[in-house]
mmCIF file of C-alpha atoms and ligand atoms in Angstrom:
data_model
loop_
_atom_site.group_PDB
_atom_site.id
_atom_site.type_symbol
_atom_site.label_atom_id
_atom_site.label_comp_id
_atom_site.label_asym_id
_atom_site.label_seq_id
_atom_site.Cartn_x
_atom_site.Cartn_y
_atom_site.Cartn_z
ATOM 1 C CA MET J 5 -23.501 -12.748 -113.822
ATOM 2 C CA ILE J 6 -21.496 -14.429 -111.385
ATOM 3 C CA THR J 7 -19.261 -17.352 -112.665
ATOM 4 C CA LEU J 8 -18.992 -20.533 -110.564
ATOM 5 C CA PRO J 9 -16.291 -23.639 -110.690
ATOM 6 C CA ALA J 10 -19.048 -26.181 -110.825
ATOM 7 C CA GLN J 11 -19.574 -29.761 -111.647
ATOM 8 C CA PRO J 12 -20.222 -31.055 -114.359
ATOM 9 C CA PHE J 13 -18.829 -27.785 -115.964
ATOM 10 C CA GLU J 14 -18.848 -24.000 -115.022
ATOM 11 C CA THR J 15 -21.942 -22.182 -114.656
ATOM 12 C CA THR J 16 -23.472 -18.907 -113.593
ATOM 13 C CA LEU J 17 -25.663 -17.475 -110.938
ATOM 14 C CA ASP J 18 -27.732 -13.943 -111.293
ATOM 15 C CA PRO J 19 -27.162 -11.980 -108.427
ATOM 16 C CA GLY J 20 -30.295 -10.784 -107.035
ATOM 17 C CA ARG J 21 -32.343 -13.380 -108.698
ATOM 18 C CA THR J 22 -30.656 -16.345 -107.018
ATOM 19 C CA ALA J 23 -32.473 -17.512 -103.617
ATOM 20 C CA LEU J 24 -30.497 -19.600 -100.939
ATOM 21 C CA VAL J 25 -32.579 -22.561 -99.866
ATOM 22 C CA VAL J 26 -32.282 -24.354 -96.746
ATOM 23 C CA ILE J 27 -33.940 -27.560 -96.765
ATOM 24 C CA ASP J 28 -35.352 -28.989 -93.312
ATOM 25 C CA MET J 29 -32.707 -28.145 -91.046
ATOM 26 C CA GLN J 30 -35.070 -28.965 -88.113
ATOM 27 C CA ARG J 31 -34.360 -30.351 -84.747
ATOM 28 C CA ASP J 32 -36.276 -33.597 -85.838
ATOM 29 C CA PHE J 33 -33.704 -34.542 -88.365
ATOM 30 C CA VAL J 34 -30.589 -33.063 -86.910
ATOM 31 C CA GLU J 35 -30.815 -33.820 -82.651
ATOM 32 C CA ALA J 36 -31.253 -37.099 -81.022
ATOM 33 C CA GLY J 37 -34.717 -37.866 -80.287
ATOM 34 C CA GLY J 38 -36.363 -36.698 -83.195
ATOM 35 C CA PHE J 39 -37.776 -38.170 -86.493
ATOM 36 C CA GLY J 40 -34.557 -38.931 -88.191
ATOM 37 C CA ALA J 41 -33.422 -40.860 -84.878
ATOM 38 C CA SER J 42 -36.539 -42.617 -84.962
ATOM 39 C CA LEU J 43 -35.971 -44.136 -88.287
ATOM 40 C CA GLY J 44 -32.778 -45.568 -86.854
ATOM 41 C CA ASN J 45 -30.284 -42.973 -88.236
ATOM 42 C CA ASP J 46 -27.032 -41.627 -86.914
ATOM 43 C CA VAL J 47 -27.963 -37.933 -86.854
ATOM 44 C CA THR J 48 -24.395 -36.772 -86.104
ATOM 45 C CA ARG J 49 -23.842 -37.602 -89.888
ATOM 46 C CA LEU J 50 -25.841 -34.539 -90.876
ATOM 47 C CA HIS J 51 -23.447 -32.187 -88.649
ATOM 48 C CA GLY J 52 -21.026 -31.471 -91.074
ATOM 49 C CA ALA J 53 -23.475 -29.100 -93.212
ATOM 50 C CA ILE J 54 -24.271 -26.921 -90.341
ATOM 51 C CA ALA J 55 -21.056 -24.638 -90.614
ATOM 52 C CA PRO J 56 -21.087 -24.462 -94.265
ATOM 53 C CA ILE J 57 -25.007 -23.273 -94.283
ATOM 54 C CA ALA J 58 -24.023 -20.667 -91.405
ATOM 55 C CA ALA J 59 -21.638 -19.163 -93.704
ATOM 56 C CA LEU J 60 -23.983 -19.329 -96.770
ATOM 57 C CA LEU J 61 -26.714 -17.518 -94.602
ATOM 58 C CA ALA J 62 -24.247 -14.717 -93.824
ATOM 59 C CA ALA J 63 -23.400 -13.970 -97.186
ATOM 60 C CA TRP J 64 -26.852 -13.964 -98.427
ATOM 61 C CA ARG J 65 -27.965 -11.927 -95.462
ATOM 62 C CA ALA J 66 -25.348 -9.360 -96.338
ATOM 63 C CA ARG J 67 -26.263 -8.868 -99.762
ATOM 64 C CA GLY J 68 -29.865 -8.718 -98.791
ATOM 65 C CA TRP J 69 -30.688 -11.564 -101.036
ATOM 66 C CA LEU J 70 -33.562 -13.739 -100.359
ATOM 67 C CA VAL J 71 -33.478 -17.057 -98.222
ATOM 68 C CA LEU J 72 -36.158 -19.651 -98.093
ATOM 69 C CA HIS J 73 -35.899 -22.108 -95.170
ATOM 70 C CA THR J 74 -38.464 -25.232 -95.471
ATOM 71 C CA ARG J 75 -39.758 -27.506 -92.565
ATOM 72 C CA GLU J 76 -40.952 -30.889 -93.153
ATOM 73 C CA CYS J 77 -44.060 -31.130 -90.854
ATOM 74 C CA HIS J 78 -47.662 -31.884 -90.521
ATOM 75 C CA GLN J 79 -51.069 -30.389 -89.003
ATOM 76 C CA PRO J 80 -51.659 -31.567 -85.394
ATOM 77 C CA ASP J 81 -54.730 -33.455 -86.624
ATOM 78 C CA LEU J 82 -52.512 -35.290 -89.515
ATOM 79 C CA SER J 83 -54.954 -34.363 -91.905
ATOM 80 C CA ASP J 84 -51.866 -33.560 -94.458
ATOM 81 C CA CYS J 85 -50.156 -36.952 -93.513
ATOM 82 C CA PRO J 86 -51.313 -39.657 -95.632
ATOM 83 C CA PRO J 87 -51.526 -43.042 -93.985
ATOM 84 C CA SER J 88 -49.292 -44.387 -96.740
ATOM 85 C CA LYS J 89 -46.557 -42.064 -95.292
ATOM 86 C CA ARG J 90 -47.149 -42.177 -91.568
ATOM 87 C CA GLU J 91 -47.396 -46.072 -91.601
ATOM 88 C CA ARG J 92 -44.518 -47.020 -93.484
ATOM 89 C CA GLY J 93 -41.498 -49.106 -92.226
ATOM 90 C CA ASP J 94 -41.311 -49.773 -88.626
ATOM 91 C CA PRO J 95 -39.848 -46.639 -87.013
ATOM 92 C CA ALA J 96 -39.477 -46.544 -83.164
ATOM 93 C CA LEU J 97 -41.943 -43.508 -83.148
ATOM 94 C CA ARG J 98 -44.242 -42.718 -85.846
ATOM 95 C CA ILE J 99 -45.319 -39.410 -87.242
ATOM 96 C CA GLY J 100 -47.180 -37.522 -84.584
ATOM 97 C CA ASP J 101 -46.182 -39.834 -81.727
ATOM 98 C CA ALA J 102 -44.830 -38.068 -78.525
ATOM 99 C CA GLY J 103 -41.231 -37.903 -78.394
ATOM 100 C CA PRO J 104 -38.465 -35.855 -76.118
ATOM 101 C CA MET J 105 -38.919 -32.982 -78.365
ATOM 102 C CA GLY J 106 -42.680 -33.185 -78.723
ATOM 103 C CA ARG J 107 -45.021 -34.605 -81.059
ATOM 104 C CA LEU J 108 -42.828 -36.144 -84.129
ATOM 105 C CA LEU J 109 -42.952 -33.626 -87.484
ATOM 106 C CA ILE J 110 -45.650 -31.767 -85.954
ATOM 107 C CA ALA J 111 -46.097 -27.966 -86.703
ATOM 108 C CA GLY J 112 -45.686 -25.961 -83.501
ATOM 109 C CA GLU J 113 -43.726 -28.819 -81.659
ATOM 110 C CA ALA J 114 -40.016 -28.199 -80.590
ATOM 111 C CA GLY J 115 -38.607 -30.824 -82.880
ATOM 112 C CA ALA J 116 -40.080 -29.112 -86.109
ATOM 113 C CA ASP J 117 -38.324 -25.990 -85.385
ATOM 114 C CA ILE J 118 -35.084 -25.096 -87.184
ATOM 115 C CA ILE J 119 -32.000 -25.703 -85.212
ATOM 116 C CA PRO J 120 -30.938 -22.508 -83.281
ATOM 117 C CA ALA J 121 -27.957 -22.116 -85.183
ATOM 118 C CA LEU J 122 -29.353 -21.558 -88.516
ATOM 119 C CA ALA J 123 -32.718 -19.951 -87.234
ATOM 120 C CA PRO J 124 -34.579 -17.969 -89.703
ATOM 121 C CA VAL J 125 -34.303 -14.089 -89.338
ATOM 122 C CA ALA J 126 -37.069 -11.503 -90.453
ATOM 123 C CA GLY J 127 -37.958 -11.411 -93.861
ATOM 124 C CA GLU J 128 -36.731 -14.914 -94.676
ATOM 125 C CA TRP J 129 -39.268 -17.049 -95.874
ATOM 126 C CA LEU J 130 -40.054 -20.391 -93.887
ATOM 127 C CA ILE J 131 -42.172 -22.853 -96.159
ATOM 128 C CA ASP J 132 -43.910 -25.977 -94.102
ATOM 129 C CA LYS J 133 -44.430 -28.671 -96.388
ATOM 130 C CA PRO J 134 -46.022 -31.966 -95.699
ATOM 131 C CA GLY J 135 -44.146 -33.750 -98.443
ATOM 132 C CA LYS J 136 -40.532 -34.320 -99.375
ATOM 133 C CA GLY J 137 -40.585 -31.528 -102.141
ATOM 134 C CA MET J 138 -41.195 -27.867 -101.436
ATOM 135 C CA PHE J 139 -43.368 -27.231 -104.098
ATOM 136 C CA TRP J 140 -46.188 -29.576 -103.430
ATOM 137 C CA ASN J 141 -49.094 -28.648 -101.256
ATOM 138 C CA THR J 142 -47.075 -25.439 -99.602
ATOM 139 C CA CYS J 143 -47.696 -21.857 -99.684
ATOM 140 C CA LEU J 144 -51.699 -22.545 -100.163
ATOM 141 C CA GLN J 145 -53.353 -19.217 -101.362
ATOM 142 C CA ASP J 146 -57.131 -19.489 -102.511
ATOM 143 C CA GLY J 147 -56.777 -23.137 -102.681
ATOM 144 C CA GLN J 148 -54.045 -22.949 -105.441
ATOM 145 C CA ARG J 149 -51.320 -25.915 -104.949
ATOM 146 C CA GLU J 150 -48.636 -23.843 -106.892
ATOM 147 C CA GLY J 151 -48.275 -20.739 -104.475
ATOM 148 C CA LEU J 152 -44.631 -21.226 -103.900
ATOM 149 C CA HIS J 153 -43.448 -20.954 -107.617
ATOM 150 C CA ALA J 154 -45.985 -17.999 -108.255
ATOM 151 C CA ARG J 155 -44.265 -16.222 -104.888
ATOM 152 C CA LEU J 156 -40.767 -16.808 -106.539
ATOM 153 C CA GLN J 157 -41.942 -15.710 -109.806
ATOM 154 C CA ASP J 158 -43.150 -12.633 -108.141
ATOM 155 C CA ALA J 159 -39.994 -11.932 -106.419
ATOM 156 C CA GLY J 160 -38.022 -12.385 -109.754
ATOM 157 C CA ILE J 161 -36.258 -15.437 -108.673
ATOM 158 C CA SER J 162 -34.510 -17.392 -111.451
ATOM 159 C CA HIS J 163 -31.757 -19.065 -109.876
ATOM 160 C CA LEU J 164 -31.936 -21.392 -106.694
ATOM 161 C CA VAL J 165 -28.665 -22.707 -104.587
ATOM 162 C CA PHE J 166 -29.638 -25.693 -102.629
ATOM 163 C CA THR J 167 -28.597 -26.641 -99.216
ATOM 164 C CA GLY J 168 -29.811 -28.780 -96.276
ATOM 165 C CA VAL J 169 -30.794 -32.371 -95.399
ATOM 166 C CA THR J 170 -31.222 -35.036 -96.522
ATOM 167 C CA THR J 171 -29.324 -34.965 -99.621
ATOM 168 C CA GLU J 172 -31.389 -37.994 -101.528
ATOM 169 C CA VAL J 173 -34.826 -37.253 -99.944
ATOM 170 C CA CYS J 174 -36.033 -33.722 -99.463
ATOM 171 C CA VAL J 175 -33.051 -31.806 -101.134
ATOM 172 C CA GLN J 176 -33.099 -34.031 -104.183
ATOM 173 C CA THR J 177 -36.980 -33.902 -104.497
ATOM 174 C CA SER J 178 -36.868 -30.219 -104.139
ATOM 175 C CA MET J 179 -34.227 -29.701 -106.791
ATOM 176 C CA ARG J 180 -36.010 -31.704 -109.214
ATOM 177 C CA GLU J 181 -39.176 -30.157 -108.648
ATOM 178 C CA ALA J 182 -37.541 -26.687 -109.047
ATOM 179 C CA ASN J 183 -35.678 -27.725 -112.191
ATOM 180 C CA ASP J 184 -38.894 -28.802 -113.862
ATOM 181 C CA ARG J 185 -40.333 -25.714 -113.026
ATOM 182 C CA GLY J 186 -37.368 -23.866 -114.929
ATOM 183 C CA TYR J 187 -35.154 -22.732 -112.315
ATOM 184 C CA HIS J 188 -31.362 -22.856 -112.787
ATOM 185 C CA CYS J 189 -30.408 -25.089 -109.836
ATOM 186 C CA VAL J 190 -27.070 -25.549 -107.846
ATOM 187 C CA ILE J 191 -26.353 -27.716 -105.005
ATOM 188 C CA VAL J 192 -23.812 -26.960 -102.474
ATOM 189 C CA GLU J 193 -22.009 -30.243 -101.693
ATOM 190 C CA ASP J 194 -21.042 -29.583 -98.485
ATOM 191 C CA ALA J 195 -23.823 -27.799 -97.275
ATOM 192 C CA THR J 196 -25.957 -30.889 -97.675
ATOM 193 C CA ASP J 197 -25.628 -34.358 -96.047
ATOM 194 C CA SER J 198 -27.049 -37.675 -95.730
ATOM 195 C CA TYR J 199 -27.534 -40.313 -92.871
ATOM 196 C CA PHE J 200 -25.962 -42.695 -95.909
ATOM 197 C CA PRO J 201 -22.681 -41.008 -97.328
ATOM 198 C CA GLU J 202 -22.912 -43.244 -100.252
ATOM 199 C CA PHE J 203 -26.567 -41.716 -100.914
ATOM 200 C CA LYS J 204 -25.115 -38.458 -100.853
ATOM 201 C CA ARG J 205 -22.442 -38.916 -103.386
ATOM 202 C CA ALA J 206 -24.708 -40.921 -105.671
ATOM 203 C CA THR J 207 -27.196 -37.974 -105.491
ATOM 204 C CA LEU J 208 -24.783 -35.466 -106.252
ATOM 205 C CA GLU J 209 -23.487 -37.653 -109.276
ATOM 206 C CA MET J 210 -26.956 -38.235 -110.524
ATOM 207 C CA LEU J 211 -28.352 -34.545 -110.333
ATOM 208 C CA THR J 212 -24.842 -33.353 -112.257
ATOM 209 C CA ALA J 213 -24.784 -36.390 -114.829
ATOM 210 C CA GLN J 214 -25.594 -35.953 -118.452
ATOM 211 C CA GLY J 215 -24.708 -32.566 -118.828
ATOM 212 C CA ALA J 216 -26.175 -31.238 -115.548
ATOM 213 C CA ILE J 217 -29.560 -33.091 -116.101
ATOM 214 C CA VAL J 218 -31.066 -31.713 -113.020
ATOM 215 C CA GLY J 219 -28.361 -29.076 -112.156
ATOM 216 C CA TRP J 220 -24.805 -28.409 -110.954
ATOM 217 C CA SER J 221 -22.973 -28.996 -107.782
ATOM 218 C CA VAL J 222 -20.230 -26.679 -106.388
ATOM 219 C CA HIS J 223 -18.226 -26.118 -102.772
ATOM 220 C CA SER J 224 -19.267 -23.792 -100.682
ATOM 221 C CA THR J 225 -15.802 -22.285 -100.605
ATOM 222 C CA ALA J 226 -15.948 -21.905 -104.184
ATOM 223 C CA LEU J 227 -19.421 -20.102 -104.225
ATOM 224 C CA LEU J 228 -18.504 -17.752 -101.410
ATOM 225 C CA ALA J 229 -15.177 -16.833 -103.178
ATOM 226 C CA ALA J 230 -17.222 -16.150 -106.260
ATOM 227 C CA LEU J 231 -19.766 -13.815 -104.920
ATOM 228 C CA PRO J 232 -19.542 -9.946 -105.433
ATOM 229 C CA PRO J 233 -18.396 -7.774 -102.808
ATOM 230 C CA CYS J 234 -20.857 -6.129 -100.783
ATOM 231 C CA ALA J 235 -20.977 -2.829 -98.254
ATOM 232 C CA ALA J 236 -21.810 -5.029 -95.466
ATOM 233 C CA CYS J 237 -19.409 -7.894 -96.050
HETATM 234 N N1 LIG H 28 -35.306 -39.742 -94.150
HETATM 235 C C1 LIG H 28 -34.943 -39.075 -94.769
HETATM 236 O O1 LIG H 28 -33.779 -38.998 -95.044
HETATM 237 N N2 LIG H 28 -35.291 -37.612 -94.939
HETATM 238 C C2 LIG H 28 -36.839 -37.438 -94.641
HETATM 239 O O2 LIG H 28 -37.410 -37.970 -94.101
HETATM 240 N N3 LIG H 28 -36.925 -36.004 -94.593
HETATM 241 C C3 LIG H 28 -36.061 -35.044 -95.310
HETATM 242 O O3 LIG H 28 -35.182 -35.273 -96.057
HETATM 243 N N4 LIG H 28 -36.137 -33.721 -95.275
#
């Protein structure tokens, strides 16, 4: 087992049974002209997470460990986008409207792609999700709604390391869903970001409070230093 100097106390990861999860590092959230910007957000606030995620991806790839990327996006006919989601608030553009990177949050459009710096490579899982959490309505197989959990179980995954954006929305929802399914969850504090720094800080505190009620947090440098050496490193 790998020992991590985490918050709120030391924890462990099981090498080979730990997947790196990269939540929604899509152009629609990170770049100008996308969904995040349409909600009135300053997308540059998310850019600090890119380099730590890239370093973690390199470490996982060098060891041959599983990597999952998620994308929040909808079908072109919006059949998986409930009106309650599309009609919310007063954005400059709504989900499915045409923007500079194509239709917002629609699968197949340029804005829905993962940013080039963190693009998935062969063998990594790419999970399209219509909600904020990565387990709901993803990896549908034979009409079963819990496909991702079954796939992770089949792959022998027991521990999940969370990164990506935004901390309090899709990362937190996914980590909570995973915790309820029995995964040992760790969030990497500098590899996640929010448009609202105070929300990020509060989320990290609430996830780890009460004796790691949802899981642990760790800095990427401490995580990388704790990983076992490998031939390709
Ligand atoms: N708006 C916001 O902070 N986030 C989202 O809508 N989705 C994700 O967090 N990916």
